[in-house]
Amino acid sequence: MDLSYSEKHEAFRKDLRTFLDEKLPKRLSDKVRLGQRLTKEDMEEWHAILQTRNWLAGHWPEEYGGSGWDAVERHIFEEETTRANAPRILPFGIMMLGPVLMKFGSEDQKAHWLPRILNGTDWWCQGYSEPGAGSDLAALKTTAERDGDHYVVNGQKTWTTLAQYADHIFCLVRTGKDGKKQEGISFLLIDMDDPGIEVRPIYLIDGGAEVNEVWFKDVRVPVENLVGEENQGWTIAKYLLTHERTNIAGVGFATQALENLKRIAGLEHQAGKPLIEDPLFAAEIARLEIQLMAMATTNLRVVSAAAEGNAPGAESSMLKVKGTVIRQELNDLTRRACGPYAMPFVSEALEAGSNVEPVGPDYAAPVSGKYFNNRKLSIYGGSNEVQKQIIAKMKLGA
C-alpha cells in the first residue's frame, strides 16, 4: 500500500486541525492532558461535537452515516486528536458493534441500531469476559435458553468497562451444549434496563470503578436481538476481537504518551540538566519512538486491509502484543522521569474541580495510577501469551 500523504490527506489534516482548534473545548483537553477522570457527560459532549461533521464514525461507509475514510485518513484522525488531547472515542458501539452489525446484522437491525449509535441514543458496553472465561473466551457459561419469542439469559460477565453508564450490552451467550465449546455460542443484544440485570462496580487500584460485574437472572431478550445465526456467534466474536485487538494497539495513545514523556523529561532535571539530555535516558526514548514508528506503519497496513473487507488475522495479534508492550514501557519511563513525585498517588486529585492538591507538579499526579492501571493492557482482549500462540499457529503452523 502507498503510505505517503497525498494532497487530499494533507487537506484533511489541515481541516481537522482547524476543527480541533475551534471546537475541542479547552475544559475537555485540559482534563485529558492532566489525566483527570472524564464523566459520562464529557464523553457524550465530545461525541456530539464530532458527529456535527460525521466524524464520530468517520471510517463507517457513507451509507451508514460515516464519512468513508480510507486507512490514511483514519490514521491522521487518531494522530491529530491525540495530539490535541481530545477524549478518546468510546469503542464499544463505534469500533466494535457497528462493524459487526454491518457484516452480520439483518437489514432491520442495521436500520434500527446504527443510527442510534451515531446520535448517542444508545450507550453500549461489551459482555464477553466471565470469571472462568477470559483469554479462554469459548469457556463462557452465561446461558440463553429459548422460550417462545424470547431467550432467557442467566449468568455473569466481568471486567465490563463503563457498564455503569451503558443502557445496552452486546453479549456472547451459550445457546447450545453439543459439539465443541465454540459451536454453541450466540451473539445477543440486551437492554440493560431489562428486569433481572444487576451492575456491581469493581474498584481498582487508582480508586476508580471503570469496570464492573454484570449479573443476569432470568433476563428475557427478544429473539430479534440475535445477531447472525444461533450457535454461530463464535465467528462474530472472532471478527470483533480482531478489530478490538487492533484498537488496543493504541498507536494514537502511544504517540500521545511519547510526547508527554518528552515534555516531562524536558522539565525534570538530573545532575543540573534536563533529563532528556541524559544519553542513556534519551536512548530509551529513541528506542521506543523507533518501535512506535514501525508499529504505526503496520497498523496502517492492517487498517487498509480491513477497509478492503479483509478481517485482520495474525497481524492484529502482533499489533496487540507490540502496542501494549510499548505503551507499558512508555508508562514505566514516565514514572521514572517523575522520580519521587511518581510514588505518592492521590486519587482525589484526578477529579476535576477537586481542592485536593497533588504531590509535586500536576503532570506527576496521574503517573503511578496510569502505570498500574495499564498493566491490564497485555491481559484484556486476549492476553499477550495467547496472542503469541495465535501468531505461532497462523504463521508458523505450530
Tab-separated table of C-alpha atoms in Angstrom:
chain	number	residue	atom	x	y	z
A	1	MET	CA	0.000	0.000	0.000
A	2	ASP	CA	1.023	3.627	-0.539
A	3	LEU	CA	1.979	5.144	2.825
A	4	SER	CA	2.625	8.665	1.555
A	5	TYR	CA	0.332	11.597	2.296
A	6	SER	CA	-1.467	12.888	-0.784
A	7	GLU	CA	-2.792	16.410	-1.254
A	8	LYS	CA	-6.196	15.073	-0.218
A	9	HIS	CA	-4.774	13.713	3.017
A	10	GLU	CA	-2.854	16.876	3.829
A	11	ALA	CA	-6.014	18.913	3.211
A	12	PHE	CA	-7.898	16.617	5.570
A	13	ARG	CA	-5.207	17.072	8.227
A	14	LYS	CA	-5.422	20.865	7.893
A	15	ASP	CA	-9.227	20.786	8.117
A	16	LEU	CA	-9.074	18.507	11.155
A	17	ARG	CA	-6.562	20.720	12.961
A	18	THR	CA	-8.725	23.766	12.370
A	19	PHE	CA	-11.757	21.896	13.675
A	20	LEU	CA	-9.903	20.790	16.810
A	21	ASP	CA	-8.592	24.305	17.452
A	22	GLU	CA	-12.081	25.761	17.157
A	23	LYS	CA	-14.383	23.056	18.508
A	24	LEU	CA	-12.500	20.998	21.105
A	25	PRO	CA	-13.455	22.535	24.478
A	26	LYS	CA	-10.367	23.539	26.467
A	27	ARG	CA	-12.033	22.146	29.569
A	28	LEU	CA	-12.017	18.670	27.986
A	29	SER	CA	-8.499	18.849	26.560
A	30	ASP	CA	-7.169	20.041	29.937
A	31	LYS	CA	-8.803	17.061	31.638
A	32	VAL	CA	-7.192	14.659	29.184
A	33	ARG	CA	-3.794	16.378	29.407
A	34	LEU	CA	-3.794	16.258	33.205
A	35	GLY	CA	-5.054	12.664	33.349
A	36	GLN	CA	-8.276	13.662	35.127
A	37	ARG	CA	-11.327	11.408	35.041
A	38	LEU	CA	-13.902	12.106	32.342
A	39	THR	CA	-17.590	11.981	33.158
A	40	LYS	CA	-20.270	10.405	31.002
A	41	GLU	CA	-21.394	13.911	30.058
A	42	ASP	CA	-17.846	14.809	28.944
A	43	MET	CA	-17.692	11.826	26.586
A	44	GLU	CA	-21.190	12.418	25.222
A	45	GLU	CA	-20.367	16.069	24.592
A	46	TRP	CA	-17.284	15.208	22.544
A	47	HIS	CA	-19.109	12.518	20.580
A	48	ALA	CA	-21.837	15.028	19.672
A	49	ILE	CA	-19.253	17.611	18.553
A	50	LEU	CA	-17.568	15.087	16.271
A	51	GLN	CA	-20.877	13.990	14.802
A	52	THR	CA	-21.571	17.528	13.540
A	53	ARG	CA	-19.005	16.649	10.850
A	54	ASN	CA	-19.869	12.931	10.557
A	55	TRP	CA	-16.507	12.239	12.187
A	56	LEU	CA	-17.657	10.160	15.134
A	57	ALA	CA	-17.563	7.089	12.903
A	58	GLY	CA	-15.615	8.517	10.006
A	59	HIS	CA	-14.422	5.058	8.983
A	60	TRP	CA	-18.008	3.821	8.520
A	61	PRO	CA	-19.317	3.758	4.944
A	62	GLU	CA	-21.318	6.811	3.961
A	63	GLU	CA	-24.460	4.699	3.512
A	64	TYR	CA	-24.430	4.034	7.272
A	65	GLY	CA	-23.724	7.612	8.324
A	66	GLY	CA	-19.939	7.657	8.237
A	67	SER	CA	-17.523	9.534	6.004
A	68	GLY	CA	-15.948	6.544	4.261
A	69	TRP	CA	-12.419	7.387	5.377
A	70	ASP	CA	-9.550	5.404	3.961
A	71	ALA	CA	-6.801	3.931	6.147
A	72	VAL	CA	-4.596	7.022	5.981
A	73	GLU	CA	-7.438	9.342	6.977
A	74	ARG	CA	-8.190	7.110	9.970
A	75	HIS	CA	-4.516	7.270	10.931
A	76	ILE	CA	-4.446	11.054	10.605
A	77	PHE	CA	-7.598	11.404	12.696
A	78	GLU	CA	-6.157	9.311	15.526
A	79	GLU	CA	-2.820	11.106	15.312
A	80	GLU	CA	-4.274	14.620	15.390
A	81	THR	CA	-6.957	14.040	18.027
A	82	THR	CA	-4.474	12.514	20.455
A	83	ARG	CA	-2.008	15.334	19.726
A	84	ALA	CA	-4.742	17.818	20.670
A	85	ASN	CA	-5.568	15.876	23.896
A	86	ALA	CA	-9.098	15.138	22.736
A	87	PRO	CA	-11.093	12.493	24.636
A	88	ARG	CA	-10.974	9.072	23.035
A	89	ILE	CA	-13.969	7.811	21.088
A	90	LEU	CA	-15.559	5.022	23.096
A	91	PRO	CA	-15.013	1.872	21.050
A	92	PHE	CA	-17.924	-0.354	22.038
A	93	GLY	CA	-20.600	0.996	19.722
A	94	ILE	CA	-18.465	2.712	17.074
A	95	MET	CA	-15.475	0.373	16.673
A	96	MET	CA	-16.961	-2.956	17.742
A	97	LEU	CA	-20.720	-3.364	17.411
A	98	GLY	CA	-21.108	-1.122	14.374
A	99	PRO	CA	-18.807	-3.178	12.109
A	100	VAL	CA	-20.382	-6.399	13.446
A	101	LEU	CA	-23.890	-5.243	12.522
A	102	MET	CA	-22.749	-4.119	9.085
A	103	LYS	CA	-21.294	-7.553	8.357
A	104	PHE	CA	-23.620	-9.925	10.222
A	105	GLY	CA	-26.760	-7.968	11.156
A	106	SER	CA	-30.102	-8.085	9.388
A	107	GLU	CA	-31.328	-5.070	7.430
A	108	ASP	CA	-33.807	-4.321	10.217
A	109	GLN	CA	-31.035	-4.440	12.821
A	110	LYS	CA	-28.829	-2.119	10.789
A	111	ALA	CA	-31.652	0.348	10.242
A	112	HIS	CA	-32.578	0.371	13.930
A	113	TRP	CA	-29.271	0.231	15.803
A	114	LEU	CA	-26.678	2.013	13.649
A	115	PRO	CA	-28.336	5.479	13.703
A	116	ARG	CA	-28.818	5.185	17.465
A	117	ILE	CA	-25.103	4.526	17.940
A	118	LEU	CA	-24.259	7.659	15.984
A	119	ASN	CA	-26.766	10.023	17.583
A	120	GLY	CA	-25.953	8.917	21.125
A	121	THR	CA	-29.337	7.373	21.879
A	122	ASP	CA	-27.687	4.113	22.943
A	123	TRP	CA	-24.576	3.693	25.086
A	124	TRP	CA	-23.109	0.207	24.584
A	125	CYS	CA	-20.832	-1.955	26.673
A	126	GLN	CA	-19.255	-5.336	25.912
A	127	GLY	CA	-20.291	-8.567	27.625
A	128	TYR	CA	-17.531	-11.039	26.786
A	129	SER	CA	-15.318	-11.961	29.757
A	130	GLU	CA	-16.536	-14.098	32.650
A	131	PRO	CA	-14.824	-15.220	35.869
A	132	GLY	CA	-13.830	-18.510	34.207
A	133	ALA	CA	-13.633	-17.282	30.624
A	134	GLY	CA	-11.131	-14.533	29.909
A	135	SER	CA	-8.454	-15.404	27.390
A	136	ASP	CA	-10.218	-18.772	27.028
A	137	LEU	CA	-13.379	-16.977	25.974
A	138	ALA	CA	-15.038	-20.064	24.499
A	139	ALA	CA	-15.338	-21.453	28.046
A	140	LEU	CA	-18.107	-18.937	28.817
A	141	LYS	CA	-21.056	-20.228	30.863
A	142	THR	CA	-23.708	-17.494	30.601
A	143	THR	CA	-26.722	-19.266	29.085
A	144	ALA	CA	-29.572	-18.164	26.854
A	145	GLU	CA	-32.416	-20.663	26.635
A	146	ARG	CA	-35.130	-20.275	24.007
A	147	ASP	CA	-38.617	-19.667	25.405
A	148	GLY	CA	-41.039	-18.817	22.594
A	149	ASP	CA	-40.154	-15.408	21.157
A	150	HIS	CA	-37.501	-14.758	23.801
A	151	TYR	CA	-34.205	-16.005	25.135
A	152	VAL	CA	-33.925	-16.299	28.913
A	153	VAL	CA	-30.415	-15.255	29.959
A	154	ASN	CA	-28.675	-16.302	33.183
A	155	GLY	CA	-25.061	-15.829	34.198
A	156	GLN	CA	-22.354	-13.283	34.893
A	157	LYS	CA	-19.994	-11.070	32.927
A	158	THR	CA	-16.981	-9.353	34.470
A	159	TRP	CA	-14.469	-6.581	33.725
A	160	THR	CA	-17.279	-4.848	31.812
A	161	THR	CA	-15.952	-1.374	31.066
A	162	LEU	CA	-18.302	1.554	31.787
A	163	ALA	CA	-21.294	-0.732	32.305
A	164	GLN	CA	-22.464	1.741	34.959
A	165	TYR	CA	-23.222	4.199	32.138
A	166	ALA	CA	-24.465	1.759	29.484
A	167	ASP	CA	-28.081	1.247	28.531
A	168	HIS	CA	-27.294	-1.717	26.238
A	169	ILE	CA	-24.808	-4.581	26.220
A	170	PHE	CA	-23.807	-6.952	23.424
A	171	CYS	CA	-23.171	-10.395	24.874
A	172	LEU	CA	-21.759	-13.760	23.991
A	173	VAL	CA	-24.066	-16.406	25.453
A	174	ARG	CA	-24.246	-20.172	25.346
A	175	THR	CA	-27.255	-21.422	23.384
A	176	GLY	CA	-26.018	-24.945	22.642
A	177	LYS	CA	-24.192	-27.664	24.568
A	178	ASP	CA	-23.329	-30.153	21.819
A	179	GLY	CA	-20.028	-30.353	19.956
A	180	LYS	CA	-17.007	-28.151	20.559
A	181	LYS	CA	-17.451	-25.359	23.078
A	182	GLN	CA	-17.082	-22.756	20.305
A	183	GLU	CA	-20.070	-24.201	18.423
A	184	GLY	CA	-22.789	-23.391	20.971
A	185	ILE	CA	-22.233	-19.631	21.299
A	186	SER	CA	-24.561	-16.863	20.090
A	187	PHE	CA	-24.356	-13.052	19.933
A	188	LEU	CA	-27.211	-11.183	21.669
A	189	LEU	CA	-28.127	-7.506	22.069
A	190	ILE	CA	-29.552	-6.850	25.540
A	191	ASP	CA	-31.255	-3.818	27.087
A	192	MET	CA	-29.573	-3.006	30.410
A	193	ASP	CA	-32.898	-1.771	31.799
A	194	ASP	CA	-34.476	-5.214	31.453
A	195	PRO	CA	-35.560	-6.790	34.767
A	196	GLY	CA	-33.005	-9.171	36.241
A	197	ILE	CA	-29.817	-7.233	35.378
A	198	GLU	CA	-27.545	-6.002	38.180
A	199	VAL	CA	-24.323	-4.000	37.773
A	200	ARG	CA	-21.735	-4.179	40.558
A	201	PRO	CA	-18.642	-1.915	40.456
A	202	ILE	CA	-15.091	-3.286	40.701
A	203	TYR	CA	-12.864	-0.726	42.418
A	204	LEU	CA	-9.360	-0.514	41.003
A	205	ILE	CA	-6.005	0.400	42.475
A	206	ASP	CA	-6.384	4.028	41.334
A	207	GLY	CA	-9.652	4.417	43.240
A	208	GLY	CA	-11.804	4.425	40.118
A	209	ALA	CA	-14.503	1.954	39.100
A	210	GLU	CA	-14.398	1.913	35.317
A	211	VAL	CA	-15.024	-1.842	35.215
A	212	ASN	CA	-17.915	-3.834	36.602
A	213	GLU	CA	-19.573	-7.185	37.120
A	214	VAL	CA	-22.875	-7.623	35.267
A	215	TRP	CA	-25.289	-10.266	36.557
A	216	PHE	CA	-28.206	-11.745	34.604
A	217	LYS	CA	-31.077	-13.534	36.319
A	218	ASP	CA	-33.914	-14.759	34.088
A	219	VAL	CA	-33.475	-11.797	31.712
A	220	ARG	CA	-35.865	-12.055	28.781
A	221	VAL	CA	-34.381	-10.938	25.461
A	222	PRO	CA	-36.416	-10.779	22.224
A	223	VAL	CA	-35.328	-13.302	19.603
A	224	GLU	CA	-34.961	-10.485	17.051
A	225	ASN	CA	-31.989	-9.262	19.120
A	226	LEU	CA	-29.957	-12.266	17.985
A	227	VAL	CA	-27.230	-11.157	15.550
A	228	GLY	CA	-26.420	-13.742	12.907
A	229	GLU	CA	-27.417	-17.383	13.296
A	230	GLU	CA	-27.988	-19.176	16.588
A	231	ASN	CA	-24.892	-21.094	17.733
A	232	GLN	CA	-22.734	-19.242	15.177
A	233	GLY	CA	-21.662	-16.411	17.460
A	234	TRP	CA	-18.055	-17.557	17.685
A	235	THR	CA	-17.468	-16.368	14.127
A	236	ILE	CA	-18.782	-12.943	15.118
A	237	ALA	CA	-16.737	-12.992	18.317
A	238	LYS	CA	-13.504	-13.615	16.415
A	239	TYR	CA	-14.345	-10.900	13.883
A	240	LEU	CA	-14.957	-8.382	16.661
A	241	LEU	CA	-11.853	-9.397	18.619
A	242	THR	CA	-9.546	-8.832	15.667
A	243	HIS	CA	-10.843	-5.255	15.440
A	244	GLU	CA	-10.607	-4.813	19.216
A	245	ARG	CA	-7.009	-6.024	19.303
A	246	THR	CA	-6.036	-3.620	16.554
A	247	ASN	CA	-7.576	-0.789	18.571
A	248	ILE	CA	-5.858	-1.958	21.779
A	249	ALA	CA	-2.521	-1.426	19.998
A	250	GLY	CA	-3.341	2.245	20.578
A	251	VAL	CA	-0.963	3.990	18.182
A	252	GLY	CA	-2.556	7.335	18.991
A	253	PHE	CA	-2.399	6.778	22.750
A	254	ALA	CA	1.232	5.690	22.491
A	255	THR	CA	2.092	8.757	20.396
A	256	GLN	CA	0.432	10.983	22.989
A	257	ALA	CA	2.268	9.185	25.816
A	258	LEU	CA	5.571	9.610	23.967
A	259	GLU	CA	5.065	13.361	23.586
A	260	ASN	CA	4.090	13.622	27.248
A	261	LEU	CA	7.218	11.702	28.242
A	262	LYS	CA	9.430	14.033	26.203
A	263	ARG	CA	7.768	17.070	27.791
A	264	ILE	CA	8.270	15.737	31.323
A	265	ALA	CA	11.858	14.691	30.587
A	266	GLY	CA	12.497	18.249	29.432
A	267	LEU	CA	11.146	19.675	32.691
A	268	GLU	CA	12.734	17.240	35.152
A	269	HIS	CA	16.444	17.694	35.881
A	270	GLN	CA	19.253	15.332	36.723
A	271	ALA	CA	22.813	16.431	37.569
A	272	GLY	CA	21.883	20.019	36.780
A	273	LYS	CA	20.497	19.485	33.282
A	274	PRO	CA	17.227	18.316	31.719
A	275	LEU	CA	16.705	14.573	31.949
A	276	ILE	CA	16.089	14.377	28.210
A	277	GLU	CA	19.732	15.360	27.677
A	278	ASP	CA	20.952	12.341	29.625
A	279	PRO	CA	22.364	9.989	26.940
A	280	LEU	CA	21.045	6.782	28.495
A	281	PHE	CA	17.533	8.134	29.099
A	282	ALA	CA	17.423	9.743	25.654
A	283	ALA	CA	18.431	6.417	24.106
A	284	GLU	CA	15.493	4.690	25.849
A	285	ILE	CA	13.112	7.297	24.433
A	286	ALA	CA	14.609	6.915	20.959
A	287	ARG	CA	14.296	3.120	21.115
A	288	LEU	CA	10.570	3.333	21.899
A	289	GLU	CA	9.995	6.034	19.290
A	290	ILE	CA	11.538	3.841	16.575
A	291	GLN	CA	9.383	0.892	17.621
A	292	LEU	CA	6.303	3.105	17.643
A	293	MET	CA	7.006	4.353	14.109
A	294	ALA	CA	7.314	0.768	12.862
A	295	MET	CA	4.096	-0.214	14.629
A	296	ALA	CA	2.233	2.759	13.150
A	297	THR	CA	3.179	1.599	9.649
A	298	THR	CA	1.989	-1.948	10.392
A	299	ASN	CA	-1.240	-0.546	11.843
A	300	LEU	CA	-1.860	1.344	8.605
A	301	ARG	CA	-1.439	-1.856	6.611
A	302	VAL	CA	-3.905	-3.733	8.825
A	303	VAL	CA	-6.492	-0.937	8.772
A	304	SER	CA	-6.134	-0.686	4.995
A	305	ALA	CA	-6.714	-4.434	4.600
A	306	ALA	CA	-9.773	-4.234	6.856
A	307	ALA	CA	-11.169	-1.382	4.780
A	308	GLU	CA	-10.984	-3.659	1.731
A	309	GLY	CA	-13.114	-6.246	3.523
A	310	ASN	CA	-10.320	-8.443	4.840
A	311	ALA	CA	-10.582	-9.319	8.527
A	312	PRO	CA	-7.200	-8.856	10.254
A	313	GLY	CA	-5.558	-12.141	11.147
A	314	ALA	CA	-2.256	-12.725	12.914
A	315	GLU	CA	-1.366	-9.101	12.204
A	316	SER	CA	-3.920	-7.872	14.739
A	317	SER	CA	-2.367	-10.172	17.347
A	318	MET	CA	1.088	-8.811	16.506
A	319	LEU	CA	-0.176	-5.263	16.910
A	320	LYS	CA	-1.868	-6.112	20.191
A	321	VAL	CA	1.331	-7.601	21.633
A	322	LYS	CA	3.714	-4.908	20.416
A	323	GLY	CA	1.357	-1.998	21.017
A	324	THR	CA	0.584	-2.914	24.610
A	325	VAL	CA	4.245	-3.533	25.453
A	326	ILE	CA	5.237	-0.149	24.002
A	327	ARG	CA	2.517	1.640	25.964
A	328	GLN	CA	3.548	-0.094	29.191
A	329	GLU	CA	7.199	0.782	28.631
A	330	LEU	CA	6.240	4.416	27.992
A	331	ASN	CA	4.295	4.414	31.277
A	332	ASP	CA	7.350	2.998	33.036
A	333	LEU	CA	9.719	5.586	31.580
A	334	THR	CA	7.333	8.390	32.513
A	335	ARG	CA	7.176	7.064	36.069
A	336	ARG	CA	10.970	7.019	36.205
A	337	ALA	CA	11.173	10.524	34.749
A	338	CYS	CA	8.976	11.896	37.552
A	339	GLY	CA	11.221	10.330	40.162
A	340	PRO	CA	9.939	10.554	43.756
A	341	TYR	CA	6.889	12.579	42.639
A	342	ALA	CA	5.529	9.432	40.994
A	343	MET	CA	5.491	7.499	44.274
A	344	PRO	CA	2.510	9.104	46.037
A	345	PHE	CA	-0.897	8.734	44.445
A	346	VAL	CA	-3.792	10.961	45.475
A	347	SER	CA	-6.907	9.654	43.727
A	348	GLU	CA	-8.990	12.722	44.599
A	349	ALA	CA	-6.532	14.957	42.706
A	350	LEU	CA	-7.743	13.380	39.437
A	351	GLU	CA	-11.276	14.690	39.920
A	352	ALA	CA	-11.830	17.959	38.070
A	353	GLY	CA	-12.672	20.759	40.474
A	354	SER	CA	-11.199	18.934	43.465
A	355	ASN	CA	-9.465	21.132	46.033
A	356	VAL	CA	-7.066	18.307	46.897
A	357	GLU	CA	-3.578	19.276	45.807
A	358	PRO	CA	-1.374	16.731	44.009
A	359	VAL	CA	2.048	15.943	45.438
A	360	GLY	CA	4.546	17.639	43.176
A	361	PRO	CA	3.880	19.035	39.691
A	362	ASP	CA	0.453	18.476	38.104
A	363	TYR	CA	1.887	16.214	35.397
A	364	ALA	CA	3.032	13.741	38.052
A	365	ALA	CA	-0.423	13.274	39.609
A	366	PRO	CA	-1.741	10.529	37.267
A	367	VAL	CA	1.579	8.809	36.558
A	368	SER	CA	1.563	5.984	39.108
A	369	GLY	CA	-2.157	5.288	38.659
A	370	LYS	CA	-1.750	5.057	34.882
A	371	TYR	CA	1.323	2.846	35.265
A	372	PHE	CA	-0.525	0.318	37.429
A	373	ASN	CA	-3.833	0.530	35.558
A	374	ASN	CA	-2.201	-0.101	32.196
A	375	ARG	CA	-0.735	-3.394	33.334
A	376	LYS	CA	-4.116	-4.658	32.129
A	377	LEU	CA	-3.272	-3.819	28.505
A	378	SER	CA	-1.336	-7.030	27.986
A	379	ILE	CA	-4.160	-9.075	29.545
A	380	TYR	CA	-7.522	-7.923	28.197
A	381	GLY	CA	-8.632	-8.543	24.643
A	382	GLY	CA	-6.820	-11.877	24.870
A	383	SER	CA	-3.583	-11.988	26.874
A	384	ASN	CA	-0.297	-11.433	25.068
A	385	GLU	CA	0.676	-15.047	25.785
A	386	VAL	CA	-2.441	-16.230	23.944
A	387	GLN	CA	-1.741	-13.818	21.090
A	388	LYS	CA	1.722	-15.307	20.650
A	389	GLN	CA	0.129	-18.750	20.387
A	390	ILE	CA	-2.238	-17.412	17.700
A	391	ILE	CA	0.690	-15.945	15.765
A	392	ALA	CA	2.629	-19.219	16.008
A	393	LYS	CA	-0.370	-21.235	14.821
A	394	MET	CA	-1.320	-18.946	11.930
A	395	LYS	CA	2.150	-18.072	10.666
A	396	LEU	CA	4.327	-20.995	11.691
A	397	GLY	CA	1.797	-23.807	11.738
A	398	ALA	CA	2.869	-24.597	15.296
